[in-house]
């Protein structure tokens, strides 16, 4: 049995040819898979019964389904998806003026173990398939229409997992999300967030994928970064910087630096100055993120005063900086809080 959403269009054509079916069926099947996201061949009701059975005997569909949802006071909705092997990932939709952003997962768990992150605590289970990542977007868009009357306008890979360690499937799904055969979203509305894997950052540029990139910097101090993000022991800030410059110059795009404010760890005026020095020579903007506290982890968010002073210090140096307030905290839907808490309750 093969996963029908992991084969190429040409392979589907070959399969139809060998089985004496007309080539135009491939287009119909593709529509069912990527436009309507059906979960069974039975639903493909413009195909003959024979063809539906032939497909069912040779392929499976790797559907994700929503098994629960929770709405936060601020209208953020957290959704739990069950995959065909019963594993679970989470996604969030966040409405704001004129837009709805979906935060989706790229892996079940994450191998990188960042000290402040709830997903990092779980460890890594497996990569998600193209179909599973696509279903999250499709189902969240449907939910967005139901709840807020508009389809998704933006997608961020900021749920569970390190997207650049599932490069092939993340790039694969982006081609469907941006294709007229799929969701038809502009790649300008898609953001990959990464803890910093230089080879794959360069690969995005070489593959000419004009997708936004957010780098989870969190500190410009290499020693502190190594303590917070174990992956920083493998890839230095210098290497990451080189890859980011390659990305910005080749694709003519800016990178966004994400900076999580952790009380007593990276939130002083000196830290802010170091951030300014770090990002000044890269085409970039900065998002300061409020930390969402995670049970049993020893980190706290910075005080309002420290946050304001940090922001002011960066802003005064003419850096394009924004504060991203937490959303959906009351239901653990905020970034870094996605860790299947629901299941354990
Ligand atoms: N693995 C990727 C993408 C998923 S994490 C990455 O690390 O970039 C998405 C963002 O949420 C990252 O910037 C991450 O540092 C941040 N994050 C993790 N835990 C958090 C928490 N508890 N509160 C706020 N942001 C958090
Ligand atoms: Fe993985 Fe990102 Fe969490 Fe780090 S912050 S553990 S890279 S999901």
CSV table of C-alpha atoms in Angstrom, one decimal, residues 43-338:
chain,number,residue,atom,x,y,z
A,43,UNK,CA,-16.0,10.0,-1.6
A,44,UNK,CA,-14.5,10.5,-5.1
A,45,UNK,CA,-18.0,10.3,-6.7
A,46,UNK,CA,-17.1,11.3,-10.2
A,47,UNK,CA,-14.9,8.2,-10.6
A,48,UNK,CA,-16.3,4.8,-11.5
A,49,UNK,CA,-16.9,2.3,-8.8
A,50,UNK,CA,-14.2,0.1,-10.3
A,51,UNK,CA,-11.6,2.9,-10.2
A,52,UNK,CA,-12.4,3.8,-6.7
A,53,UNK,CA,-11.9,0.2,-5.6
A,54,UNK,CA,-8.7,-0.1,-7.6
A,55,UNK,CA,-7.3,3.0,-5.8
A,56,UNK,CA,-8.5,1.7,-2.4
A,57,UNK,CA,-6.7,-1.6,-3.1
A,58,UNK,CA,-3.4,0.1,-3.9
A,59,UNK,CA,-3.2,3.2,-1.9
A,60,UNK,CA,-4.2,4.8,1.4
A,61,UNK,CA,-4.9,8.5,2.3
A,62,UNK,CA,-2.8,9.8,5.2
A,63,UNK,CA,-5.7,12.0,6.6
A,64,UNK,CA,-5.4,14.0,9.8
A,65,UNK,CA,-8.7,14.5,11.7
A,66,UNK,CA,-9.7,17.0,14.3
A,67,UNK,CA,-10.4,15.3,17.6
A,68,UNK,CA,-10.9,18.3,19.8
A,69,UNK,CA,-10.9,22.0,19.9
A,70,UNK,CA,-10.8,24.6,22.6
A,71,UNK,CA,-11.6,28.3,22.2
A,72,UNK,CA,-9.7,30.9,24.2
A,73,UNK,CA,-11.2,34.1,25.7
A,74,UNK,CA,-9.3,36.0,23.0
A,75,UNK,CA,-11.0,33.9,20.2
A,76,UNK,CA,-7.8,31.9,19.5
A,77,UNK,CA,-8.7,28.2,18.8
A,78,UNK,CA,-6.5,25.3,19.6
A,79,UNK,CA,-7.1,22.2,17.7
A,80,UNK,CA,-5.9,18.6,18.3
A,81,UNK,CA,-5.3,16.5,15.2
A,82,UNK,CA,-5.1,12.7,15.3
A,83,UNK,CA,-3.0,11.1,12.6
A,84,UNK,CA,-3.6,7.6,11.1
A,85,UNK,CA,-1.1,6.0,13.5
A,86,UNK,CA,-3.1,7.7,16.4
A,87,UNK,CA,-0.2,10.1,17.1
A,88,UNK,CA,-1.3,13.6,17.9
A,89,UNK,CA,-0.2,17.1,16.9
A,90,UNK,CA,-1.7,20.5,17.5
A,91,UNK,CA,-2.5,23.6,15.6
A,92,UNK,CA,-3.9,27.0,16.4
A,93,UNK,CA,-5.8,29.6,14.6
A,94,UNK,CA,-5.4,33.2,15.7
A,95,UNK,CA,-7.8,35.9,14.4
A,96,UNK,CA,-6.7,39.5,14.3
A,97,UNK,CA,-7.9,42.5,12.2
A,98,UNK,CA,-8.5,41.3,8.6
A,99,UNK,CA,-6.5,38.2,9.0
A,100,UNK,CA,-6.5,34.7,10.4
A,101,UNK,CA,-3.1,33.1,11.0
A,102,UNK,CA,-2.8,29.3,11.4
A,103,UNK,CA,0.1,28.0,13.4
A,104,UNK,CA,0.8,24.5,12.3
A,105,UNK,CA,3.1,21.6,13.2
A,106,UNK,CA,5.8,20.0,11.1
A,107,UNK,CA,6.8,17.0,13.3
A,108,UNK,CA,5.4,15.0,16.1
A,109,UNK,CA,7.5,16.3,19.0
A,110,UNK,CA,10.9,17.8,18.4
A,111,UNK,CA,14.5,16.5,18.8
A,112,UNK,CA,16.1,19.8,19.6
A,113,UNK,CA,15.1,20.1,23.2
A,114,UNK,CA,15.2,23.8,23.7
A,115,UNK,CA,15.1,24.4,27.4
A,116,UNK,CA,12.1,26.8,27.5
A,117,UNK,CA,9.9,24.9,25.1
A,118,UNK,CA,7.1,22.5,26.0
A,119,UNK,CA,7.4,20.5,22.7
A,120,UNK,CA,11.2,20.2,23.3
A,121,UNK,CA,10.4,18.4,26.5
A,122,UNK,CA,8.5,15.7,24.7
A,123,UNK,CA,11.3,14.5,22.5
A,124,UNK,CA,11.0,13.5,18.9
A,125,UNK,CA,8.6,11.0,17.5
A,126,UNK,CA,8.4,11.4,13.7
A,127,UNK,CA,8.2,13.7,10.8
A,128,UNK,CA,4.8,14.7,9.4
A,129,UNK,CA,4.0,13.8,5.8
A,130,UNK,CA,3.1,16.4,3.2
A,131,UNK,CA,-0.6,15.2,3.5
A,132,UNK,CA,-0.7,15.6,7.2
A,133,UNK,CA,0.7,19.1,7.1
A,134,UNK,CA,-1.6,20.0,4.3
A,135,UNK,CA,-4.7,18.6,6.2
A,136,UNK,CA,-3.9,20.8,9.2
A,137,UNK,CA,-4.0,23.9,7.0
A,138,UNK,CA,-7.1,22.8,5.1
A,139,UNK,CA,-9.0,21.9,8.2
A,140,UNK,CA,-8.0,25.0,10.1
A,141,UNK,CA,-9.1,27.1,7.1
A,142,UNK,CA,-12.5,25.4,7.1
A,143,UNK,CA,-12.7,26.1,10.8
A,144,UNK,CA,-11.8,29.7,10.2
A,145,UNK,CA,-14.6,30.1,7.7
A,146,UNK,CA,-17.0,28.5,10.2
A,147,UNK,CA,-15.9,30.6,13.2
A,148,UNK,CA,-14.7,33.9,11.7
A,149,UNK,CA,-16.2,33.9,8.2
A,150,UNK,CA,-12.9,34.1,6.4
A,151,UNK,CA,-10.4,31.5,5.2
A,152,UNK,CA,-6.9,31.5,6.5
A,153,UNK,CA,-4.8,34.4,5.3
A,154,UNK,CA,-1.5,33.4,6.8
A,155,UNK,CA,0.3,30.2,7.8
A,156,UNK,CA,3.2,30.0,10.2
A,157,UNK,CA,5.3,26.9,10.9
A,158,UNK,CA,5.4,27.6,14.6
A,159,UNK,CA,3.6,24.7,16.1
A,160,UNK,CA,5.4,21.5,17.1
A,161,UNK,CA,8.7,20.5,15.5
A,162,UNK,CA,11.6,22.0,13.6
A,163,UNK,CA,10.4,22.5,10.0
A,164,UNK,CA,13.9,22.6,8.5
A,165,UNK,CA,14.6,19.1,9.9
A,166,UNK,CA,11.6,17.9,7.8
A,167,UNK,CA,12.7,20.0,4.8
A,168,UNK,CA,11.5,17.9,2.0
A,169,UNK,CA,7.9,17.6,3.3
A,170,UNK,CA,7.7,21.2,4.4
A,171,UNK,CA,8.8,22.5,1.0
A,172,UNK,CA,6.5,19.9,-0.6
A,173,UNK,CA,3.5,21.1,1.3
A,174,UNK,CA,4.3,24.7,0.5
A,175,UNK,CA,4.1,23.9,-3.2
A,176,UNK,CA,0.6,22.6,-2.7
A,177,UNK,CA,-0.5,25.4,-0.3
A,178,UNK,CA,0.6,27.9,-2.9
A,179,UNK,CA,-0.6,26.1,-6.0
A,180,UNK,CA,-4.0,26.8,-7.7
A,181,UNK,CA,-4.5,23.0,-7.5
A,182,UNK,CA,-4.3,23.3,-3.7
A,183,UNK,CA,-5.1,26.3,-1.4
A,184,UNK,CA,-3.7,29.0,-3.7
A,185,UNK,CA,-2.1,31.0,-0.9
A,186,UNK,CA,0.7,33.4,-1.7
A,187,UNK,CA,4.1,32.2,-0.4
A,188,UNK,CA,4.5,35.7,1.1
A,189,UNK,CA,1.9,34.7,3.6
A,190,UNK,CA,3.8,31.6,4.8
A,191,UNK,CA,6.5,31.8,7.4
A,192,UNK,CA,8.9,29.0,8.4
A,193,UNK,CA,10.3,29.5,11.9
A,194,UNK,CA,13.6,27.8,12.6
A,195,UNK,CA,16.0,27.4,15.5
A,196,UNK,CA,18.7,27.8,12.8
A,197,UNK,CA,19.9,25.0,10.5
A,198,UNK,CA,22.3,26.7,8.1
A,199,UNK,CA,22.4,24.2,5.3
A,200,UNK,CA,18.6,24.1,5.0
A,201,UNK,CA,18.4,27.9,5.2
A,202,UNK,CA,20.7,28.1,2.2
A,203,UNK,CA,18.7,25.4,0.5
A,204,UNK,CA,15.6,27.5,0.6
A,205,UNK,CA,17.4,30.2,-1.3
A,206,UNK,CA,18.9,27.7,-3.8
A,207,UNK,CA,15.4,26.2,-4.3
A,208,UNK,CA,14.1,29.7,-4.8
A,209,UNK,CA,11.2,29.3,-2.4
A,210,UNK,CA,10.1,32.8,-1.6
A,211,UNK,CA,8.8,32.0,1.8
A,212,UNK,CA,9.3,34.2,4.9
A,213,UNK,CA,11.9,33.0,7.4
A,214,UNK,CA,11.9,33.6,11.1
A,215,UNK,CA,15.0,32.8,13.1
A,216,UNK,CA,14.5,31.9,16.7
A,217,UNK,CA,17.5,33.9,18.0
A,218,UNK,CA,16.5,34.7,21.6
A,219,UNK,CA,19.9,36.0,22.5
A,220,UNK,CA,22.9,37.4,20.6
A,221,UNK,CA,25.2,36.0,23.2
A,222,UNK,CA,26.6,32.7,21.9
A,223,UNK,CA,27.2,31.2,25.3
A,224,UNK,CA,23.7,31.9,26.6
A,225,UNK,CA,22.3,30.6,23.3
A,226,UNK,CA,24.1,27.3,23.7
A,227,UNK,CA,22.6,26.9,27.1
A,228,UNK,CA,19.0,27.6,25.9
A,229,UNK,CA,19.1,25.9,22.6
A,230,UNK,CA,21.3,22.8,22.6
A,231,UNK,CA,21.3,22.9,18.7
A,232,UNK,CA,23.5,26.1,19.0
A,233,UNK,CA,26.4,23.8,20.0
A,234,UNK,CA,26.2,22.4,16.6
A,235,UNK,CA,25.6,25.5,14.5
A,236,UNK,CA,27.3,28.8,15.6
A,237,UNK,CA,25.7,32.2,15.3
A,238,UNK,CA,28.4,33.0,12.7
A,239,UNK,CA,27.4,30.1,10.5
A,240,UNK,CA,23.7,31.0,10.9
A,241,UNK,CA,24.4,34.6,10.0
A,242,UNK,CA,26.2,33.5,6.8
A,243,UNK,CA,23.3,31.4,5.8
A,244,UNK,CA,20.8,34.2,6.5
A,245,UNK,CA,22.7,36.6,4.4
A,246,UNK,CA,22.7,34.1,1.6
A,247,UNK,CA,18.9,33.8,1.9
A,248,UNK,CA,18.3,37.6,2.1
A,249,UNK,CA,20.5,38.4,-0.8
A,250,UNK,CA,19.5,35.6,-3.1
A,251,UNK,CA,15.7,35.9,-2.5
A,252,UNK,CA,15.6,39.7,-1.8
A,253,UNK,CA,13.6,39.0,1.4
A,254,UNK,CA,14.1,40.1,5.0
A,255,UNK,CA,14.5,37.7,7.8
A,256,UNK,CA,12.5,38.1,11.1
A,257,UNK,CA,14.4,37.6,14.3
A,258,UNK,CA,12.3,36.1,17.1
A,259,UNK,CA,13.4,37.1,20.6
A,260,UNK,CA,11.7,35.5,23.5
A,261,UNK,CA,12.1,37.6,26.7
A,262,UNK,CA,13.1,35.4,29.6
A,263,UNK,CA,13.3,37.1,33.0
A,264,UNK,CA,16.9,37.4,34.2
A,265,UNK,CA,18.3,35.6,31.2
A,266,UNK,CA,18.3,37.7,28.1
A,267,UNK,CA,16.2,40.8,29.1
A,268,UNK,CA,18.7,43.5,30.1
A,269,UNK,CA,19.6,46.8,28.3
A,270,UNK,CA,22.9,45.2,27.4
A,271,UNK,CA,21.2,42.2,25.9
A,272,UNK,CA,19.1,44.6,23.8
A,273,UNK,CA,22.2,46.4,22.6
A,274,UNK,CA,23.8,43.1,21.7
A,275,UNK,CA,20.6,42.2,19.7
A,276,UNK,CA,20.8,45.6,17.9
A,277,UNK,CA,24.5,45.0,17.0
A,278,UNK,CA,23.7,41.5,15.8
A,279,UNK,CA,20.8,42.3,13.5
A,280,UNK,CA,22.0,45.6,12.2
A,281,UNK,CA,24.0,44.1,9.4
A,282,UNK,CA,21.3,41.7,8.2
A,283,UNK,CA,18.2,42.8,6.2
A,284,UNK,CA,15.8,42.0,9.0
A,285,UNK,CA,13.1,42.9,11.5
A,286,UNK,CA,12.6,41.8,15.1
A,287,UNK,CA,9.7,40.3,16.9
A,288,UNK,CA,10.0,40.4,20.7
A,289,UNK,CA,7.9,37.6,22.1
A,290,UNK,CA,6.4,37.3,25.5
A,291,UNK,CA,7.3,34.0,27.1
A,292,UNK,CA,4.4,31.7,27.8
A,293,UNK,CA,5.2,29.9,31.0
A,294,UNK,CA,5.4,26.1,30.8
A,295,UNK,CA,4.6,23.9,33.8
A,296,UNK,CA,7.7,22.4,35.4
A,297,UNK,CA,10.1,24.6,33.5
A,298,UNK,CA,12.2,27.1,35.4
A,299,UNK,CA,11.6,30.2,33.2
A,300,UNK,CA,9.5,33.3,33.7
A,301,UNK,CA,8.4,36.0,31.4
A,302,UNK,CA,10.0,39.3,31.8
A,303,UNK,CA,8.2,42.1,33.8
A,304,UNK,CA,6.3,44.8,32.0
A,305,UNK,CA,9.0,47.3,32.9
A,306,UNK,CA,11.9,45.3,31.6
A,307,UNK,CA,9.9,44.4,28.5
A,308,UNK,CA,9.2,48.1,27.8
A,309,UNK,CA,12.8,49.1,28.4
A,310,UNK,CA,14.1,46.4,26.1
A,311,UNK,CA,11.7,47.4,23.4
A,312,UNK,CA,12.6,51.0,23.7
A,313,UNK,CA,16.4,50.3,23.5
A,314,UNK,CA,15.9,48.4,20.3
A,315,UNK,CA,13.4,50.8,18.8
A,316,UNK,CA,15.6,53.8,19.4
A,317,UNK,CA,18.3,52.2,17.3
A,318,UNK,CA,16.0,52.4,14.3
A,319,UNK,CA,15.4,48.7,14.2
A,320,UNK,CA,12.0,47.5,12.9
A,321,UNK,CA,10.8,45.9,16.1
A,322,UNK,CA,7.4,44.7,17.4
A,323,UNK,CA,6.2,43.1,20.6
A,324,UNK,CA,4.2,40.0,20.0
A,325,UNK,CA,1.8,39.5,22.9
A,326,UNK,CA,0.8,36.0,23.8
A,327,UNK,CA,-2.5,34.7,22.5
A,328,UNK,CA,-4.6,31.8,23.8
A,329,UNK,CA,-2.6,31.4,27.0
A,330,UNK,CA,-5.6,30.3,29.0
A,331,UNK,CA,-5.9,27.2,26.8
A,332,UNK,CA,-2.1,26.5,26.4
A,333,UNK,CA,-2.4,27.4,22.7
A,334,UNK,CA,0.4,29.8,22.6
A,335,UNK,CA,3.7,29.0,20.9
A,336,UNK,CA,5.8,26.6,22.8
A,337,UNK,CA,2.9,25.4,24.9
A,338,UNK,CA,1.8,22.8,22.4
